[in-house]
Amino acid sequence: MISPRYHRDIPQRYRLEGGKCTKCSYIAFPPRLVCPKCKSKSFEPYHLSREGKILTFTIIKVGPDKFSKETPYVVAIIELNDGARLTTQVADCDVERVALGAKVKLVFRKIQDEGKSGLHCYGYKAILL
Amino acid sequence: MYGIVGYGSYLPRYRIKVEDIAKQWGADANALKRGLLLYEKTVPGLDEDTITISVEAARSALQRAKIDPQKIGAVYIGSESHPYAVKPSGTILIDALGIGPHVHVASYEFACKAGSEAMYVAYSLVKAGEMDYALGIGADTSQGAPGDALEYSASAGGAAFIMGKEKVVAEILFTHSYTSDTPDFWRREHEFYPRHAGRFTGEPAYFKHIYNSGKSLLEKSGMIPSDFQFAVFHMPNGKFPQEVGKKLGFTKEQMEVGWIVPWMGNTYSGSSPTGLAAILDVAKPGDKIFMVSFGSGAGSDGFIFQVTDEIEKVRNLAPKLRDMLDNDKIYLDYGQYAKFRKKIILNE
């Protein structure tokens, strides 16, 4: 049962809400309590840019049980236009076409289901531009 | 002035051609293409559903409306493929787009006209002065049983419309609805695929309701078909909308821009709304648009829109329907399609 954790993560998973350090402008995603750069504990809410580029990626050919029917698929580290980085799946693509530096945008997608009768869990994935 | 202040549409990138479905069932693809005027259709990805389609369409509508999402007082999503039987799709959409929580949310269902229902109620609430903005969406990941005629048309996509009274891009001049108990198409609870009454879905259902709604709308407005630059009707296949449009007095040229079904398929609740979005993508200030939806069961909602100068300022702020229809397509074979549409029985 992952419902309570799923609910707590909604701001970051649905709306890409992170935190921006009010002292040094470091963007923390997911949000943090302490800035890893200047140790400040003062953050303001920050919505990440929805566009960026692929920094690095891997092609998953043998996936975990819940994703085993979706192989092959790409998981990438994306650098967004505001400098924040996140890890996400790259959807709707021929995996052979994915390349370092490729431009992407983040879209709202279903990430997984809690079994046949549980919650549908939503979040972000990247698609190639 | 009341009407649309922002609009957006969304189509998945996956497609399947009529030939690939016909090959599976030993059907004559050329006869189907000639008879139904359908060539290919959109298919939702494994991670796409009515909610994800609605979120992306509504995100584009917000980009065009350029309003604070917090000012939206109501969100209605019309669909016959809501992912939950009990939990409104709009609850997830509002949290994804920063709308609410002080907002009225509901899921609508009326076969293929649930989207125009959502648009009508959103418009009516704004016109009644209950709120500044209301969002109406039509979206579906349509179901069609394997081997059934619907399998060639049932597709995925949607469109979203923010209704308001300031900076209106398309004023709503008149509306008219026509409804009766006509059992042409239905899906019982817990059933995966809809059932339909074959040819009975035509004359006493689709044609009767669209014609009567459209005719009354023309009478109410005092307008004639030649007053309109564009017309769009519900598109279960390529042939029906052209026939009903002709019967009402519209020409092929007036229907051409909104007639996207040959390459998109029938997006059910998203059908005429996506056609309307395609028209708004190209319409000029002053143009009049005639739209009539159809939902089995059965009913039709008719709208007359007049495009304003504001359209030129917002049209390029979000993706256009025709670009999504023509570009970045990924074709599936029938096996992949069956997997994507969860038509293959798997172990848990």
Short mmCIF file of C-alpha atoms in Angstrom, two decimals:
data_model
loop_
_atom_site.label_atom_id
_atom_site.label_comp_id
_atom_site.label_asym_id
_atom_site.label_seq_id
_atom_site.Cartn_x
_atom_site.Cartn_y
_atom_site.Cartn_z
CA MET A 1 0.00 0.00 0.00
CA ILE A 2 1.72 3.18 -1.15
CA SER A 3 -1.27 5.57 -1.07
CA PRO A 4 -0.21 7.85 1.85
CA ARG A 5 3.29 8.32 0.42
CA TYR A 6 1.84 8.94 -3.03
CA HIS A 7 -0.45 11.62 -1.59
CA ARG A 8 2.42 13.37 0.24
CA ASP A 9 4.46 13.57 -2.96
CA ILE A 10 1.69 15.12 -5.10
CA PRO A 11 3.12 18.70 -5.16
CA GLN A 12 6.44 17.54 -6.59
CA ARG A 13 5.15 14.69 -8.76
CA TYR A 14 2.17 16.57 -10.27
CA ARG A 15 3.32 20.19 -10.30
CA LEU A 16 7.13 19.92 -10.17
CA GLU A 17 7.20 21.96 -6.96
CA GLY A 18 10.68 22.24 -5.55
CA GLY A 19 12.35 24.70 -3.24
CA LYS A 20 14.65 27.63 -4.04
CA CYS A 21 17.21 28.60 -1.38
CA THR A 22 16.57 32.23 -0.43
CA LYS A 23 20.29 32.72 0.37
CA CYS A 24 22.13 31.16 -2.60
CA SER A 25 19.30 30.42 -5.11
CA TYR A 26 20.05 26.67 -5.19
CA ILE A 27 17.06 24.78 -6.58
CA ALA A 28 16.26 21.67 -4.58
CA PHE A 29 14.13 18.98 -6.19
CA PRO A 30 12.66 17.13 -4.42
CA PRO A 31 12.38 19.85 -1.77
CA ARG A 32 14.96 19.75 1.08
CA LEU A 33 15.07 21.15 4.60
CA VAL A 34 18.73 22.19 4.42
CA CYS A 35 20.50 23.68 1.39
CA PRO A 36 23.37 21.34 0.39
CA LYS A 37 25.29 24.34 -0.98
CA CYS A 38 25.10 27.01 1.77
CA LYS A 39 23.42 25.08 4.67
CA SER A 40 20.59 27.62 4.84
CA LYS A 41 17.23 26.35 6.05
CA SER A 42 15.29 29.03 4.22
CA PHE A 43 13.53 27.94 1.01
CA GLU A 44 10.75 29.48 -1.05
CA PRO A 45 8.40 27.35 -3.23
CA TYR A 46 9.65 27.02 -6.80
CA HIS A 47 8.02 25.49 -9.91
CA LEU A 48 10.56 23.80 -12.16
CA SER A 49 10.81 24.59 -15.87
CA ARG A 50 9.03 21.93 -17.95
CA GLU A 51 11.66 21.82 -20.71
CA GLY A 52 15.28 20.70 -20.76
CA LYS A 53 17.75 18.23 -22.25
CA ILE A 54 18.96 14.70 -21.66
CA LEU A 55 22.21 14.65 -19.66
CA THR A 56 22.56 10.88 -19.62
CA PHE A 57 20.31 7.85 -20.02
CA THR A 58 20.06 4.09 -19.92
CA ILE A 59 17.88 1.65 -21.84
CA ILE A 60 16.06 -0.77 -19.53
CA LYS A 61 15.69 -4.14 -21.25
CA VAL A 62 14.83 -6.22 -18.17
CA GLY A 63 12.49 -4.18 -16.01
CA PRO A 64 11.18 -4.70 -12.48
CA ASP A 65 7.91 -6.67 -12.25
CA LYS A 66 5.59 -3.65 -12.53
CA PHE A 67 7.37 -2.37 -15.63
CA SER A 68 8.38 -5.68 -17.24
CA LYS A 69 5.74 -5.37 -19.99
CA GLU A 70 6.96 -1.88 -20.98
CA THR A 71 10.51 -2.85 -21.97
CA PRO A 72 12.58 -1.63 -23.64
CA TYR A 73 12.23 1.83 -22.13
CA VAL A 74 14.53 4.73 -21.37
CA VAL A 75 15.32 6.23 -17.97
CA ALA A 76 17.24 9.49 -18.16
CA ILE A 77 18.69 12.27 -16.05
CA ILE A 78 17.24 15.50 -17.41
CA GLU A 79 18.73 18.94 -16.91
CA LEU A 80 15.89 21.45 -17.03
CA ASN A 81 16.27 24.95 -18.46
CA ASP A 82 16.52 26.41 -14.95
CA GLY A 83 19.42 24.09 -14.07
CA ALA A 84 17.51 21.64 -11.88
CA ARG A 85 18.08 17.95 -12.57
CA LEU A 86 15.73 15.01 -12.18
CA THR A 87 15.50 11.34 -13.12
CA THR A 88 12.55 10.23 -15.21
CA GLN A 89 11.35 7.87 -17.92
CA VAL A 90 11.43 9.07 -21.54
CA ALA A 91 8.07 8.06 -23.04
CA ASP A 92 6.68 7.74 -26.59
CA CYS A 93 10.00 7.11 -28.32
CA ASP A 94 12.01 4.66 -30.34
CA VAL A 95 14.71 3.91 -27.75
CA GLU A 96 17.36 3.89 -30.49
CA ARG A 97 16.54 7.53 -31.29
CA VAL A 98 17.27 8.81 -27.76
CA ALA A 99 20.56 10.75 -27.63
CA LEU A 100 22.65 12.79 -25.21
CA GLY A 101 21.63 16.43 -25.35
CA ALA A 102 18.24 15.70 -26.95
CA LYS A 103 15.63 18.32 -26.09
CA VAL A 104 12.68 17.12 -24.03
CA LYS A 105 9.62 18.41 -22.24
CA LEU A 106 7.93 17.02 -19.15
CA VAL A 107 4.36 15.75 -19.48
CA PHE A 108 1.76 14.37 -17.07
CA ARG A 109 1.58 10.57 -17.25
CA LYS A 110 0.53 7.53 -15.27
CA ILE A 111 3.59 6.07 -13.57
CA GLN A 112 2.17 2.87 -12.08
CA ASP A 113 -0.93 1.17 -10.70
CA GLU A 114 -1.39 -0.19 -7.18
CA GLY A 115 -2.40 -3.59 -8.51
CA LYS A 116 -5.70 -4.24 -10.29
CA SER A 117 -7.99 -2.47 -7.80
CA GLY A 118 -5.70 0.10 -6.16
CA LEU A 119 -4.83 3.67 -7.05
CA HIS A 120 -3.52 4.87 -10.38
CA CYS A 121 -0.34 6.81 -9.53
CA TYR A 122 0.48 9.81 -11.73
CA GLY A 123 3.58 11.95 -12.16
CA TYR A 124 5.92 13.33 -14.80
CA LYS A 125 7.73 11.74 -17.72
CA ALA A 126 9.77 13.30 -20.50
CA ILE A 127 9.00 13.18 -24.22
CA LEU A 128 11.38 14.11 -27.03
CA LEU A 129 10.75 17.47 -28.70
CA MET B 1 -19.63 38.84 -23.83
CA TYR B 2 -19.42 35.18 -22.70
CA GLY B 3 -17.51 32.35 -24.32
CA ILE B 4 -14.15 30.62 -24.70
CA VAL B 5 -11.17 32.54 -23.24
CA GLY B 6 -8.64 29.73 -23.66
CA TYR B 7 -8.61 26.38 -25.45
CA GLY B 8 -6.23 23.45 -25.82
CA SER B 9 -6.16 20.01 -27.37
CA TYR B 10 -4.09 16.86 -27.02
CA LEU B 11 -3.58 13.73 -29.12
CA PRO B 12 -1.32 10.74 -28.31
CA ARG B 13 1.59 10.04 -30.66
CA TYR B 14 0.73 6.38 -31.31
CA ARG B 15 -1.28 5.35 -34.39
CA ILE B 16 -2.62 2.21 -36.03
CA LYS B 17 -3.68 2.01 -39.66
CA VAL B 18 -7.03 0.56 -40.79
CA GLU B 19 -5.04 -1.99 -42.88
CA ASP B 20 -3.43 -3.46 -39.75
CA ILE B 21 -6.76 -3.94 -37.97
CA ALA B 22 -8.47 -5.32 -41.10
CA LYS B 23 -5.63 -7.82 -41.69
CA GLN B 24 -6.17 -9.26 -38.20
CA TRP B 25 -9.85 -10.03 -38.87
CA GLY B 26 -9.66 -10.93 -42.56
CA ALA B 27 -11.62 -7.80 -43.53
CA ASP B 28 -11.30 -5.79 -46.74
CA ALA B 29 -9.33 -2.68 -45.75
CA ASN B 30 -10.07 -0.82 -48.97
CA ALA B 31 -13.82 -1.40 -48.62
CA LEU B 32 -13.65 -0.16 -45.00
CA LYS B 33 -11.67 2.93 -45.98
CA ARG B 34 -14.14 3.72 -48.76
CA GLY B 35 -17.19 2.98 -46.62
CA LEU B 36 -16.17 4.68 -43.39
CA LEU B 37 -13.68 7.25 -44.74
CA LEU B 38 -11.23 6.23 -41.99
CA TYR B 39 -7.50 5.68 -42.63
CA GLU B 40 -5.81 5.54 -39.22
CA LYS B 41 -6.52 6.37 -35.58
CA THR B 42 -4.72 7.55 -32.45
CA VAL B 43 -3.90 5.03 -29.72
CA PRO B 44 -3.14 6.00 -26.11
CA GLY B 45 0.25 5.00 -24.69
CA LEU B 46 0.35 2.51 -21.80
CA ASP B 47 0.76 5.49 -19.47
CA GLU B 48 -2.02 7.64 -20.96
CA ASP B 49 -5.68 7.83 -19.98
CA THR B 50 -8.54 10.34 -19.86
CA ILE B 51 -6.87 12.15 -16.95
CA THR B 52 -3.44 12.58 -18.55
CA ILE B 53 -5.04 13.68 -21.85
CA SER B 54 -7.27 16.16 -20.00
CA VAL B 55 -4.32 17.59 -18.04
CA GLU B 56 -2.26 18.25 -21.19
CA ALA B 57 -5.24 19.76 -23.08
CA ALA B 58 -6.15 21.96 -20.09
CA ARG B 59 -2.51 23.03 -19.63
CA SER B 60 -2.61 24.38 -23.19
CA ALA B 61 -5.96 26.09 -22.49
CA LEU B 62 -4.39 27.82 -19.46
CA GLN B 63 -1.38 28.91 -21.54
CA ARG B 64 -3.73 30.52 -24.04
CA ALA B 65 -6.10 32.06 -21.46
CA LYS B 66 -3.15 33.47 -19.46
CA ILE B 67 -5.20 33.45 -16.24
CA ASP B 68 -4.41 32.50 -12.65
CA PRO B 69 -5.60 28.85 -12.31
CA GLN B 70 -6.91 29.75 -8.85
CA LYS B 71 -9.62 31.87 -10.49
CA ILE B 72 -11.25 28.82 -12.09
CA GLY B 73 -14.45 28.08 -10.15
CA ALA B 74 -15.51 24.80 -11.78
CA VAL B 75 -13.87 21.88 -13.60
CA TYR B 76 -15.95 19.34 -15.51
CA ILE B 77 -14.48 16.43 -17.47
CA GLY B 78 -16.76 14.59 -19.88
CA SER B 79 -15.67 11.07 -20.84
CA GLU B 80 -16.84 7.50 -21.18
CA SER B 81 -13.44 6.19 -20.10
CA HIS B 82 -12.88 7.83 -16.72
CA PRO B 83 -10.08 5.75 -15.11
CA TYR B 84 -12.02 5.38 -11.84
CA ALA B 85 -15.63 4.23 -11.42
CA VAL B 86 -15.64 6.14 -8.12
CA LYS B 87 -13.24 9.12 -7.91
CA PRO B 88 -13.73 12.10 -10.20
CA SER B 89 -11.03 12.56 -12.84
CA GLY B 90 -11.05 16.30 -12.14
CA THR B 91 -9.68 15.82 -8.60
CA ILE B 92 -6.36 14.74 -10.09
CA LEU B 93 -6.43 17.38 -12.84
CA ILE B 94 -6.91 20.31 -10.44
CA ASP B 95 -3.93 19.25 -8.33
CA ALA B 96 -1.79 18.81 -11.46
CA LEU B 97 -2.60 22.32 -12.71
CA GLY B 98 -2.76 24.28 -9.45
CA ILE B 99 -6.53 24.85 -9.60
CA GLY B 100 -8.56 24.91 -6.36
CA PRO B 101 -9.09 23.51 -3.76
CA HIS B 102 -11.93 26.10 -3.72
CA VAL B 103 -13.45 24.71 -6.91
CA HIS B 104 -16.49 22.66 -7.97
CA VAL B 105 -15.46 19.42 -9.72
CA ALA B 106 -17.50 16.71 -11.44
CA SER B 107 -17.13 13.90 -13.98
CA TYR B 108 -19.72 13.88 -16.75
CA GLU B 109 -20.88 10.94 -18.83
CA PHE B 110 -23.17 10.97 -21.87
CA ALA B 111 -21.49 8.63 -24.37
CA CYS B 112 -19.79 10.79 -27.03
CA LYS B 113 -21.31 14.12 -25.98
CA ALA B 114 -20.02 14.26 -22.39
CA GLY B 115 -17.43 16.84 -23.50
CA SER B 116 -19.98 19.28 -24.94
CA GLU B 117 -22.06 18.79 -21.77
CA ALA B 118 -19.06 19.90 -19.71
CA MET B 119 -18.59 22.90 -22.03
CA TYR B 120 -22.28 23.85 -21.82
CA VAL B 121 -22.42 23.75 -18.01
CA ALA B 122 -19.10 25.63 -17.68
CA TYR B 123 -20.41 28.34 -20.02
CA SER B 124 -23.78 28.53 -18.24
CA LEU B 125 -22.20 28.97 -14.80
CA VAL B 126 -20.04 31.86 -16.04
CA LYS B 127 -23.02 33.43 -17.81
CA ALA B 128 -25.10 33.12 -14.64
CA GLY B 129 -22.45 35.11 -12.79
CA GLU B 130 -21.56 32.26 -10.40
CA MET B 131 -17.84 32.46 -11.18
CA ASP B 132 -15.32 34.26 -13.40
CA TYR B 133 -13.98 31.16 -15.16
CA ALA B 134 -15.04 27.52 -15.60
CA LEU B 135 -13.23 24.70 -17.40
CA GLY B 136 -15.05 22.15 -19.59
CA ILE B 137 -13.16 19.18 -21.07
CA GLY B 138 -14.02 16.33 -23.43
CA ALA B 139 -11.51 13.47 -23.48
CA ASP B 140 -11.53 9.72 -24.03
CA THR B 141 -9.47 6.61 -24.54
CA SER B 142 -12.34 5.02 -26.43
CA GLN B 143 -13.26 1.36 -26.24
CA GLY B 144 -14.12 -0.84 -29.20
CA ALA B 145 -14.45 -4.62 -28.99
CA PRO B 146 -11.93 -6.69 -31.00
CA GLY B 147 -13.29 -7.42 -34.47
CA ASP B 148 -16.21 -4.98 -34.03
CA ALA B 149 -16.76 -2.09 -36.47
CA LEU B 150 -15.92 0.28 -33.59
CA GLU B 151 -12.37 -1.07 -33.45
CA TYR B 152 -11.57 0.81 -36.67
CA SER B 153 -12.65 4.13 -35.18
CA ALA B 154 -12.34 4.14 -31.34
CA SER B 155 -9.34 6.39 -30.62
CA ALA B 156 -7.89 8.72 -27.97
CA GLY B 157 -7.62 12.48 -27.53
CA GLY B 158 -9.35 15.47 -26.05
CA ALA B 159 -9.86 19.20 -25.89
CA ALA B 160 -10.32 21.70 -23.05
CA PHE B 161 -12.13 25.03 -23.03
CA ILE B 162 -11.95 27.74 -20.35
CA MET B 163 -15.16 29.79 -20.36
CA GLY B 164 -15.12 33.39 -19.18
CA LYS B 165 -16.35 36.88 -19.92
CA GLU B 166 -13.15 38.90 -20.46
CA LYS B 167 -10.73 38.57 -23.38
CA VAL B 168 -13.09 36.09 -25.05
CA VAL B 169 -11.58 34.42 -28.14
CA ALA B 170 -14.86 32.83 -29.33
CA GLU B 171 -18.16 34.22 -28.09
CA ILE B 172 -20.98 31.73 -27.64
CA LEU B 173 -24.00 33.30 -29.36
CA PHE B 174 -26.58 30.51 -29.14
CA THR B 175 -26.92 26.95 -27.83
CA HIS B 176 -29.56 24.27 -28.24
CA SER B 177 -29.82 20.69 -26.94
CA TYR B 178 -32.02 17.83 -28.19
CA THR B 179 -32.35 14.60 -26.15
CA SER B 180 -34.47 11.44 -26.16
CA ASP B 181 -34.38 7.82 -24.94
CA THR B 182 -32.83 6.13 -27.97
CA PRO B 183 -31.01 2.85 -27.20
CA ASP B 184 -28.45 2.93 -30.03
CA PHE B 185 -25.25 2.33 -28.05
CA TRP B 186 -24.55 1.55 -24.39
CA ARG B 187 -22.15 -0.06 -21.95
CA ARG B 188 -23.43 -1.80 -18.82
CA GLU B 189 -21.58 -1.43 -15.54
CA HIS B 190 -18.47 -3.70 -15.26
CA GLU B 191 -18.54 -4.41 -19.01
CA PHE B 192 -15.29 -3.60 -20.79
CA TYR B 193 -16.65 -2.94 -24.28
CA PRO B 194 -19.76 -1.03 -25.41
CA ARG B 195 -22.59 -2.64 -27.36
CA HIS B 196 -24.37 -0.98 -30.25
CA ALA B 197 -27.43 -1.51 -32.43
CA GLY B 198 -25.65 -1.57 -35.80
CA ARG B 199 -27.51 0.44 -38.43
CA PHE B 200 -29.94 1.71 -35.75
CA THR B 201 -27.10 4.00 -34.59
CA GLY B 202 -27.55 5.98 -37.83
CA GLU B 203 -30.94 7.37 -38.83
CA PRO B 204 -32.95 7.27 -35.54
CA ALA B 205 -29.95 8.17 -33.40
CA TYR B 206 -27.03 10.15 -34.90
CA PHE B 207 -28.88 11.81 -37.80
CA LYS B 208 -32.16 12.53 -35.96
CA HIS B 209 -30.51 14.18 -32.94
CA ILE B 210 -27.87 16.21 -34.77
CA TYR B 211 -30.35 17.33 -37.42
CA ASN B 212 -32.99 18.44 -34.89
CA SER B 213 -30.48 20.17 -32.63
CA GLY B 214 -28.85 21.87 -35.63
CA LYS B 215 -32.14 22.88 -37.25
CA SER B 216 -33.47 24.36 -34.00
CA LEU B 217 -30.18 26.18 -33.47
CA LEU B 218 -30.46 27.79 -36.90
CA GLU B 219 -34.10 28.76 -36.25
CA LYS B 220 -33.28 30.16 -32.80
CA SER B 221 -30.41 32.24 -34.16
CA GLY B 222 -32.15 33.37 -37.35
CA MET B 223 -28.99 32.38 -39.25
CA ILE B 224 -28.58 30.28 -42.37
CA PRO B 225 -25.72 27.84 -43.19
CA SER B 226 -24.02 30.32 -45.54
CA ASP B 227 -23.53 32.70 -42.56
CA PHE B 228 -20.86 30.30 -41.22
CA GLN B 229 -17.22 29.90 -42.22
CA PHE B 230 -16.89 26.56 -40.35
CA ALA B 231 -19.09 23.67 -39.22
CA VAL B 232 -18.18 20.63 -37.14
CA PHE B 233 -20.29 17.66 -36.08
CA HIS B 234 -19.64 14.58 -33.97
CA MET B 235 -17.38 12.26 -35.98
CA PRO B 236 -18.05 8.53 -35.37
CA ASN B 237 -16.59 7.90 -38.84
CA GLY B 238 -15.73 10.04 -41.85
CA LYS B 239 -19.05 9.62 -43.62
CA PHE B 240 -21.73 10.50 -41.03
CA PRO B 241 -20.65 14.12 -40.32
CA GLN B 242 -20.47 14.92 -44.03
CA GLU B 243 -23.96 13.48 -44.59
CA VAL B 244 -25.60 15.29 -41.68
CA GLY B 245 -23.82 18.54 -42.56
CA LYS B 246 -25.09 18.30 -46.14
CA LYS B 247 -28.62 17.61 -44.87
CA LEU B 248 -28.47 20.78 -42.77
CA GLY B 249 -27.22 22.80 -45.74
CA PHE B 250 -23.47 23.04 -45.07
CA THR B 251 -20.82 22.54 -47.75
CA LYS B 252 -17.73 20.28 -47.71
CA GLU B 253 -15.55 23.41 -47.61
CA GLN B 254 -17.22 24.62 -44.39
CA MET B 255 -16.63 21.21 -42.77
CA GLU B 256 -13.13 20.51 -44.06
CA VAL B 257 -10.99 22.01 -41.23
CA GLY B 258 -12.90 20.34 -38.38
CA TRP B 259 -13.19 17.02 -40.25
CA ILE B 260 -10.13 15.38 -38.67
CA VAL B 261 -11.65 11.94 -38.12
CA PRO B 262 -10.05 10.12 -41.13
CA TRP B 263 -6.61 10.42 -39.48
CA MET B 264 -7.60 10.70 -35.80
CA GLY B 265 -10.51 8.27 -35.42
CA ASN B 266 -13.43 8.84 -33.07
CA THR B 267 -12.20 10.32 -29.79
CA TYR B 268 -15.75 9.85 -28.39
CA SER B 269 -16.28 12.72 -25.86
CA GLY B 270 -13.32 14.51 -27.45
CA SER B 271 -14.60 14.21 -31.04
CA SER B 272 -16.42 17.45 -31.95
CA PRO B 273 -14.43 19.38 -29.26
CA THR B 274 -11.12 18.44 -30.94
CA GLY B 275 -12.67 19.41 -34.29
CA LEU B 276 -13.58 22.78 -32.75
CA ALA B 277 -10.00 23.19 -31.47
CA ALA B 278 -8.68 22.50 -35.00
CA ILE B 279 -11.00 25.25 -36.32
CA LEU B 280 -9.96 27.77 -33.63
CA ASP B 281 -6.33 27.09 -34.62
CA VAL B 282 -7.00 28.70 -38.02
CA ALA B 283 -10.19 30.82 -37.69
CA LYS B 284 -10.10 34.57 -38.32
CA PRO B 285 -11.74 37.30 -36.22
CA GLY B 286 -15.43 37.58 -37.12
CA ASP B 287 -15.72 33.98 -38.38
CA LYS B 288 -18.79 32.06 -37.22
CA ILE B 289 -18.56 28.38 -36.23
CA PHE B 290 -21.47 25.91 -36.11
CA MET B 291 -20.94 22.88 -33.85
CA VAL B 292 -23.26 20.01 -32.93
CA SER B 293 -22.14 17.07 -30.80
CA PHE B 294 -23.85 13.69 -30.48
CA GLY B 295 -23.93 11.24 -27.60
CA SER B 296 -25.61 7.88 -27.87
CA GLY B 297 -28.50 7.21 -25.61
CA ALA B 298 -29.11 9.84 -27.14
CA GLY B 299 -28.64 13.59 -27.41
CA SER B 300 -26.98 16.49 -29.20
CA ASP B 301 -25.66 19.83 -27.96
CA GLY B 302 -25.44 22.62 -30.53
CA PHE B 303 -23.33 25.80 -30.25
CA ILE B 304 -22.84 28.87 -32.41
CA PHE B 305 -19.50 30.62 -31.84
CA GLN B 306 -18.20 33.91 -33.20
CA VAL B 307 -14.43 34.34 -33.20
CA THR B 308 -13.03 37.66 -31.86
CA ASP B 309 -9.83 39.67 -32.40
CA GLU B 310 -8.34 38.00 -29.28
CA ILE B 311 -7.80 34.75 -31.22
CA GLU B 312 -4.75 36.17 -33.00
CA LYS B 313 -3.05 36.86 -29.64
CA VAL B 314 -3.48 33.37 -28.17
CA ARG B 315 -3.46 30.87 -31.02
CA ASN B 316 0.34 30.38 -31.09
CA LEU B 317 0.76 30.05 -27.32
CA ALA B 318 0.17 26.28 -27.26
CA PRO B 319 0.42 23.24 -29.59
CA LYS B 320 -2.07 23.12 -32.48
CA LEU B 321 -4.28 20.12 -33.20
CA ARG B 322 -3.23 19.68 -36.82
CA ASP B 323 0.47 19.68 -35.87
CA MET B 324 -0.16 16.93 -33.31
CA LEU B 325 -2.21 14.98 -35.88
CA ASP B 326 0.38 15.16 -38.66
CA ASN B 327 3.73 14.98 -36.82
CA ASP B 328 5.76 12.71 -34.50
CA LYS B 329 3.61 9.67 -35.24
CA ILE B 330 4.63 6.21 -34.00
CA TYR B 331 2.85 3.38 -35.84
CA LEU B 332 1.88 0.18 -34.00
CA ASP B 333 1.12 -3.24 -35.45
CA TYR B 334 -1.99 -5.08 -34.22
CA GLY B 335 -0.06 -7.07 -31.60
CA GLN B 336 1.40 -3.93 -30.07
CA TYR B 337 -2.02 -2.25 -30.30
CA ALA B 338 -3.68 -5.17 -28.47
CA LYS B 339 -1.08 -4.84 -25.70
CA PHE B 340 -1.48 -1.05 -25.47
CA ARG B 341 -5.29 -1.35 -25.26
CA LYS B 342 -5.01 -4.16 -22.66
CA LYS B 343 -6.78 -6.64 -24.92
CA ILE B 344 -4.35 -9.42 -23.95
CA ILE B 345 -5.10 -11.44 -20.82
CA LEU B 346 -2.04 -11.46 -18.54
CA ASN B 347 -1.24 -13.13 -15.23
CA GLU B 348 -1.21 -10.72 -12.27
#
